[in-house]
Short mmCIF file of C-alpha atoms in Angstrom, two decimals:
data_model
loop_
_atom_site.label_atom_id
_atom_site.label_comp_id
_atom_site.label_asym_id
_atom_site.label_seq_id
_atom_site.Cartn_x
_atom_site.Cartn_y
_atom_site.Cartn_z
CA UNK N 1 18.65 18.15 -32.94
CA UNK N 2 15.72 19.28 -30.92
CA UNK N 3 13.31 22.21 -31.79
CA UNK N 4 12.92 24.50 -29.09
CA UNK N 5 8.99 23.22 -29.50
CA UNK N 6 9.79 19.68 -29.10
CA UNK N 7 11.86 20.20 -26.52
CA UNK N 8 9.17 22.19 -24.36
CA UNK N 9 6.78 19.66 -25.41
CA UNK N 10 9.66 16.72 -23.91
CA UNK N 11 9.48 19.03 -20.56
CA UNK N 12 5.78 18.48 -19.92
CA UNK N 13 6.16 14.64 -20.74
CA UNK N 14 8.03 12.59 -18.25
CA UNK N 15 8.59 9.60 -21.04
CA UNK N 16 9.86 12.19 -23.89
CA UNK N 17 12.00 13.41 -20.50
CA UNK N 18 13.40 9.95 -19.69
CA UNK N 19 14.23 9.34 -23.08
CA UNK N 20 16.32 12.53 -22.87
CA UNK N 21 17.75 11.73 -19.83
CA UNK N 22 18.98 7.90 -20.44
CA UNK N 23 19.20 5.91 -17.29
CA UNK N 24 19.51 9.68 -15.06
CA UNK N 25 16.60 10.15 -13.11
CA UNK N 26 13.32 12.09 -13.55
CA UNK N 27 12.30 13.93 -10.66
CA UNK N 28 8.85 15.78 -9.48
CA UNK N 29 10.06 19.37 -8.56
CA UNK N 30 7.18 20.00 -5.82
CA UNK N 31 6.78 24.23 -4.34
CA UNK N 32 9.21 24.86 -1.88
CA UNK N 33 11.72 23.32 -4.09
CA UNK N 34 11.30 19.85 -2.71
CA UNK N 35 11.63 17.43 -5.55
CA UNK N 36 10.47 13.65 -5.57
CA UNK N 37 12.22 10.93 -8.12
CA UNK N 38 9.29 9.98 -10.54
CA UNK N 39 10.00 5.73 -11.59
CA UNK N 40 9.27 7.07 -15.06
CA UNK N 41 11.52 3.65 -16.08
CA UNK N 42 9.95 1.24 -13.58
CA UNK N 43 6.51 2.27 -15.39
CA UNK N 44 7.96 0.53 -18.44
CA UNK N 45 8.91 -3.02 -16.75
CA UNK N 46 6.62 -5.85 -15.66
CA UNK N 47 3.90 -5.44 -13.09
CA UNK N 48 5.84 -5.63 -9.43
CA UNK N 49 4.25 -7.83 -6.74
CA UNK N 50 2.78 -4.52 -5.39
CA UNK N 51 1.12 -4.26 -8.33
CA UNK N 52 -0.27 -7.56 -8.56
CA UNK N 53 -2.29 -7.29 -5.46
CA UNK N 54 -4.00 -4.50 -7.81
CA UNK N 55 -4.51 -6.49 -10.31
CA UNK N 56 -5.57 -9.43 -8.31
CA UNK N 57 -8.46 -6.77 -7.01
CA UNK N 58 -9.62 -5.68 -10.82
CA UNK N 59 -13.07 -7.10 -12.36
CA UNK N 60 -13.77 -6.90 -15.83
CA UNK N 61 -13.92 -4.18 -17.37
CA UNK N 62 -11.28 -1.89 -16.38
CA UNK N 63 -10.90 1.55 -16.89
CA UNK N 64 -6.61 2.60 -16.19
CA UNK N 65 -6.58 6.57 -15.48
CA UNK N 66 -3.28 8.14 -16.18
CA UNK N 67 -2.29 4.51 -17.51
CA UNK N 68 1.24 5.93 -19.04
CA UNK N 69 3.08 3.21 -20.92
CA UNK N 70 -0.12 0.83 -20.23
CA UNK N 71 1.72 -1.72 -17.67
CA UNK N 72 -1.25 -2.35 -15.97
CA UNK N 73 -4.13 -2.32 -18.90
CA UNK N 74 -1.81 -4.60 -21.02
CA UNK N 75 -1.40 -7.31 -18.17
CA UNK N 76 -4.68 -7.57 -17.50
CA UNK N 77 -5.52 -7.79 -21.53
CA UNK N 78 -3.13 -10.78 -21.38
CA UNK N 79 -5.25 -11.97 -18.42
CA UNK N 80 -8.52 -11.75 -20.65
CA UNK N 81 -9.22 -8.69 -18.55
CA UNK N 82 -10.58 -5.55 -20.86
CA UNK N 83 -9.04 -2.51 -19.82
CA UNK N 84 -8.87 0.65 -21.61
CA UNK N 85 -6.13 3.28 -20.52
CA UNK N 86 -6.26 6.44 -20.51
CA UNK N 87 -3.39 9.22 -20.54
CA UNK N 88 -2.92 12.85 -21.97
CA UNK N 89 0.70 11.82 -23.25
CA UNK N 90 1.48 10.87 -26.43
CA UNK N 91 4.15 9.19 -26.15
CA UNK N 92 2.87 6.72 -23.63
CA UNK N 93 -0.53 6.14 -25.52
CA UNK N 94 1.78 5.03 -28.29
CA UNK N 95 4.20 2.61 -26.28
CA UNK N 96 0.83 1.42 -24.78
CA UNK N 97 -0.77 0.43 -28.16
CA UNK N 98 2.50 -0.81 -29.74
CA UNK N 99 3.19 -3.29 -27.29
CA UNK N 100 -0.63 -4.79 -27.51
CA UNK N 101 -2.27 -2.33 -24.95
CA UNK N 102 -5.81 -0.34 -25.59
CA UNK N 103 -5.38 3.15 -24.74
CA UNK N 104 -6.62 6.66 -25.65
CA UNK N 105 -4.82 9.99 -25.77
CA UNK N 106 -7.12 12.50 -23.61
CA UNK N 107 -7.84 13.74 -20.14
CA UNK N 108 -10.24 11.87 -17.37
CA UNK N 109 -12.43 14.66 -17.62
CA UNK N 110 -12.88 14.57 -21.11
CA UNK N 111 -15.81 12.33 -22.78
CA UNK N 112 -14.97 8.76 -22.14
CA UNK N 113 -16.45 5.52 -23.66
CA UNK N 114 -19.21 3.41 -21.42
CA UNK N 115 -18.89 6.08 -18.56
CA UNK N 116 -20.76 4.78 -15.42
CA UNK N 117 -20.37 1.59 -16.71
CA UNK N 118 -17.04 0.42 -15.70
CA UNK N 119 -16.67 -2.22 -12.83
CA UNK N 120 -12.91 -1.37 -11.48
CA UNK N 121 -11.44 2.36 -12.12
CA UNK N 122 -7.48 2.36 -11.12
CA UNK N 123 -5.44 5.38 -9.81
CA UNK N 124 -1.86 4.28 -9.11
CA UNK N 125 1.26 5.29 -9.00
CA UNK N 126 -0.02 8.89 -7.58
CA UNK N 127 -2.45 9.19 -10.28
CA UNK N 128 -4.61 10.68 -8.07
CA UNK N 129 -2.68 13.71 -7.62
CA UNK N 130 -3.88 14.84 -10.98
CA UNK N 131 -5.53 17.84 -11.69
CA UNK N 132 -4.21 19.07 -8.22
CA UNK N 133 -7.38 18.22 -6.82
CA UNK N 134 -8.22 14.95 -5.33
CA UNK N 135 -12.17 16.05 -4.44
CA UNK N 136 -12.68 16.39 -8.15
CA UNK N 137 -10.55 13.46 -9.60
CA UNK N 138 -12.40 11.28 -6.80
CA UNK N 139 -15.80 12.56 -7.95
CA UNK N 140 -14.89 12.33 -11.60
CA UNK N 141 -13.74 8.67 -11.52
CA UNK N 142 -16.62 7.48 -9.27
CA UNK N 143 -19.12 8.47 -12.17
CA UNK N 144 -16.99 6.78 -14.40
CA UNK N 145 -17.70 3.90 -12.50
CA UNK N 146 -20.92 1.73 -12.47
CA UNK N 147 -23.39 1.99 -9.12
CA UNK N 148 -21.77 -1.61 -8.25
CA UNK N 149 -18.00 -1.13 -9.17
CA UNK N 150 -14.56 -0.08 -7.30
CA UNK N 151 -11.96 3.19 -7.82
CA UNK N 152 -8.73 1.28 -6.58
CA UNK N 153 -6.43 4.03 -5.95
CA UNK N 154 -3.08 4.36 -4.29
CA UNK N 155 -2.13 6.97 -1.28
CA UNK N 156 0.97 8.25 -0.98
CA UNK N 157 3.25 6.11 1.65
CA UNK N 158 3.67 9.58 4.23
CA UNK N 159 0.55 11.10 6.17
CA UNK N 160 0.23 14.11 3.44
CA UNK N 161 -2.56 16.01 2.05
CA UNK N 162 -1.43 18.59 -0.04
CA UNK N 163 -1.90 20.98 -3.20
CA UNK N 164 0.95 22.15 -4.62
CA UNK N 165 2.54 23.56 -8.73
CA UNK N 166 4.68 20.91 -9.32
CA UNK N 167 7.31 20.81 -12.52
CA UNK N 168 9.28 17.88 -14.05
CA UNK N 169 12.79 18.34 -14.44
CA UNK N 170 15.97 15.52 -14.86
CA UNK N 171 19.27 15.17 -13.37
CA UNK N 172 20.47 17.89 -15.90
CA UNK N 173 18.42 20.80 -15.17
CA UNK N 174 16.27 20.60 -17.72
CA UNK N 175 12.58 21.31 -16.93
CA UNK N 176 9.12 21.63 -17.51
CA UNK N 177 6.12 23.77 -17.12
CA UNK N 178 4.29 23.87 -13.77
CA UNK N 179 1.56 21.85 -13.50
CA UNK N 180 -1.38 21.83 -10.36
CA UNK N 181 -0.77 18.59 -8.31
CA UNK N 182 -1.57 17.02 -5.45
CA UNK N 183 -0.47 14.34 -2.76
CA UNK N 184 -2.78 12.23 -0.66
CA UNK N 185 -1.46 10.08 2.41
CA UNK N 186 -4.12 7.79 3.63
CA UNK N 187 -6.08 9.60 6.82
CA UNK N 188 -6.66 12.18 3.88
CA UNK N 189 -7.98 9.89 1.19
CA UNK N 190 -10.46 8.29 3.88
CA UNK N 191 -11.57 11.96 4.81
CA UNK N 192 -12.59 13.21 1.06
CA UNK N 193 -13.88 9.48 0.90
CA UNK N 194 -16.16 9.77 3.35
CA UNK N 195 -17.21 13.57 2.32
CA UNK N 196 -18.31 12.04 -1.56
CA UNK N 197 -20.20 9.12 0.70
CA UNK N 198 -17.42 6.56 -0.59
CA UNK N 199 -16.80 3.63 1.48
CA UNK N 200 -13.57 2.04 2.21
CA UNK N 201 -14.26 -1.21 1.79
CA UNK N 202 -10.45 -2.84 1.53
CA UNK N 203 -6.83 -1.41 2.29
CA UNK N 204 -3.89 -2.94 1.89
CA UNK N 205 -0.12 -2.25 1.75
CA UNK N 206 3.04 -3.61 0.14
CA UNK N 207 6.64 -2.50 0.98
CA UNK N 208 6.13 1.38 1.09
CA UNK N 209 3.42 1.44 -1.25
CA UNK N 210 0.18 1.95 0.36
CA UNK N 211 -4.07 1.32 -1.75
CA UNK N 212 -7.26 1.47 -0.65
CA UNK N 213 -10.53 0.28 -2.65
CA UNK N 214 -13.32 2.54 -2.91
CA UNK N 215 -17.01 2.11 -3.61
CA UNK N 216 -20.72 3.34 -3.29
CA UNK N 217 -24.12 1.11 -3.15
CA UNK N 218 -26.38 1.36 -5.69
CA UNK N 219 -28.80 2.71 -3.34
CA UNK N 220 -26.20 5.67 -2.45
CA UNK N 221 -26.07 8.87 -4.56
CA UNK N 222 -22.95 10.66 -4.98
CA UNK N 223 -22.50 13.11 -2.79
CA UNK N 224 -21.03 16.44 -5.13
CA UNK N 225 -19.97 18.64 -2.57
CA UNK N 226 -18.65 22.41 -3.42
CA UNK N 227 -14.81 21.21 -4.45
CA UNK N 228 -16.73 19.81 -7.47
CA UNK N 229 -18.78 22.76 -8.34
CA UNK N 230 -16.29 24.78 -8.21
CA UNK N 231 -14.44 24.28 -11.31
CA UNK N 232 -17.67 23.61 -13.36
CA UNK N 233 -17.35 26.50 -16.18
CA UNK N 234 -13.95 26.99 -15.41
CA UNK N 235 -10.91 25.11 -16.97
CA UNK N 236 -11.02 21.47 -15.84
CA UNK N 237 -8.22 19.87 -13.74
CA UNK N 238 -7.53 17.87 -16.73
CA UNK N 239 -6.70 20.27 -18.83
CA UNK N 240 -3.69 21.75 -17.12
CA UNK N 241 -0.27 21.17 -18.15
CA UNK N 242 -0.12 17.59 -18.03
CA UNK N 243 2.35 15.96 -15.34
CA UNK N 244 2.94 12.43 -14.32
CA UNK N 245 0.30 10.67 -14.39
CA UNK N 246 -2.18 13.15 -15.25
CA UNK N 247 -5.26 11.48 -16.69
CA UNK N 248 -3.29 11.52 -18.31
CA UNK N 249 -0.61 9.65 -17.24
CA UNK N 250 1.06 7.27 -15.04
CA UNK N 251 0.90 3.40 -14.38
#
């Protein structure tokens, strides 16, 4: 029997949610009503081939935002790769750790161990919808990164750019809270790229899924821009209701 707590905590977690919902979907109920399957269950198998052309991109160390059941993170472990995951639900911190991952339970934008220090910073599986805005997340994870290192992230496959309240609900109706999100096609992510002085310096695409590797020179400040200044002494991006993915949680 589920509390009525547990149960609205289980709506704001997409793994507690697939565990509910068996082998039924999970879906990502966008505004509008539009609503978007969510793998929740291919996040728990093996990397796919898609992802392996990530992981064949990742130097040491790594630093997995929204890592979710730690997929990613733990391959490259096995790979003698450090990577640390990151990912606002419990449940897939947990699964991360028990099957020989490294992950912590908090939010991007929260305090983070060696910031501007890690060489390769990964947003996949939509991860960089989080927060609901990609300006931010993109600023955010750059400083995370060090002067020399790459933000690998992943676009969604349609020409999108869009800000949205999403909520997670399965096949039975059952749902969670709203949550700010976002979704990025790639002519978007090389426009906000450009406006934080990010290069594009690879892109690449497997099957429908679609990635781009982004970087800055040492010699090349970060470029703030108002999107980030906006939220400063406000509630963070991070902070929200926690969806898919959201730094969080997702690969």
């Amino acid at each position: 029997m589920t509390t009525d707590e547990e149960s609205s905590c289980d709506g704001a977690d997409p793994y507690a949610l697939a565990r509910r919902a068996g082998p039924a979907p999970v879906y990502l109920r966008l505004a509008g009503r539009r609503r978007i399957q969510v793998p929740v269950h291919r996040w728990y198998g093996r990397p796919t081939r898609a992802d392996e052309t990530v992981l064949a991109r990742c130097v040491n160390p790594v630093l997995d935002a929204g890592c979710g059941p730690g997929r990613l993170c733990r391959a490259l472990l096995g790979r003698g790769v450090f990577a640390l995951g990151v990912d606002l639900a419990p449940r897939a911190v947990a699964q991360t750790t028990v099957l020989g991952g490294i992950a912590l339970c908090r939010s991007v934008f929260d305090q983070l161990p060696a910031e501007g220090d890690w060489q390769t910073v990964l947003l996949i599986d939509g991860n960089i919808g989080i927060g609901g805005d990609p300006h931010t997340l993109l600023y955010r994870c750059i400083q995370l990164t060090a002067p020399t290192g790459t933000l690998l992230v992943e676009a969604d496959p349609d020409d999108v750019e869009e800000r949205c309240s999403a909520r997670l609900e399965d096949g039975h109706g059952r749902e969670g809270p709203p949550f700010p999100w976002a979704r990025l096609g790639t002519p978007a992510l090389h426009r906000i790229a450009a406006d934080l002085a990010l290069s594009v310096t690879d892109q690449w695409r497997w099957g429908h899924r679609r990635f781009l590797a982004l970087c800055r020179h040492a010699s090349t400040p970060l470029r703030r821009g108002e999107p980030v200044a906006r939220w400063r002494g406000e509630e963070r991006p991070g902070r929200a209701a926690s969806g898919p993915g959201q730094a969080g949680c997702g690969t």
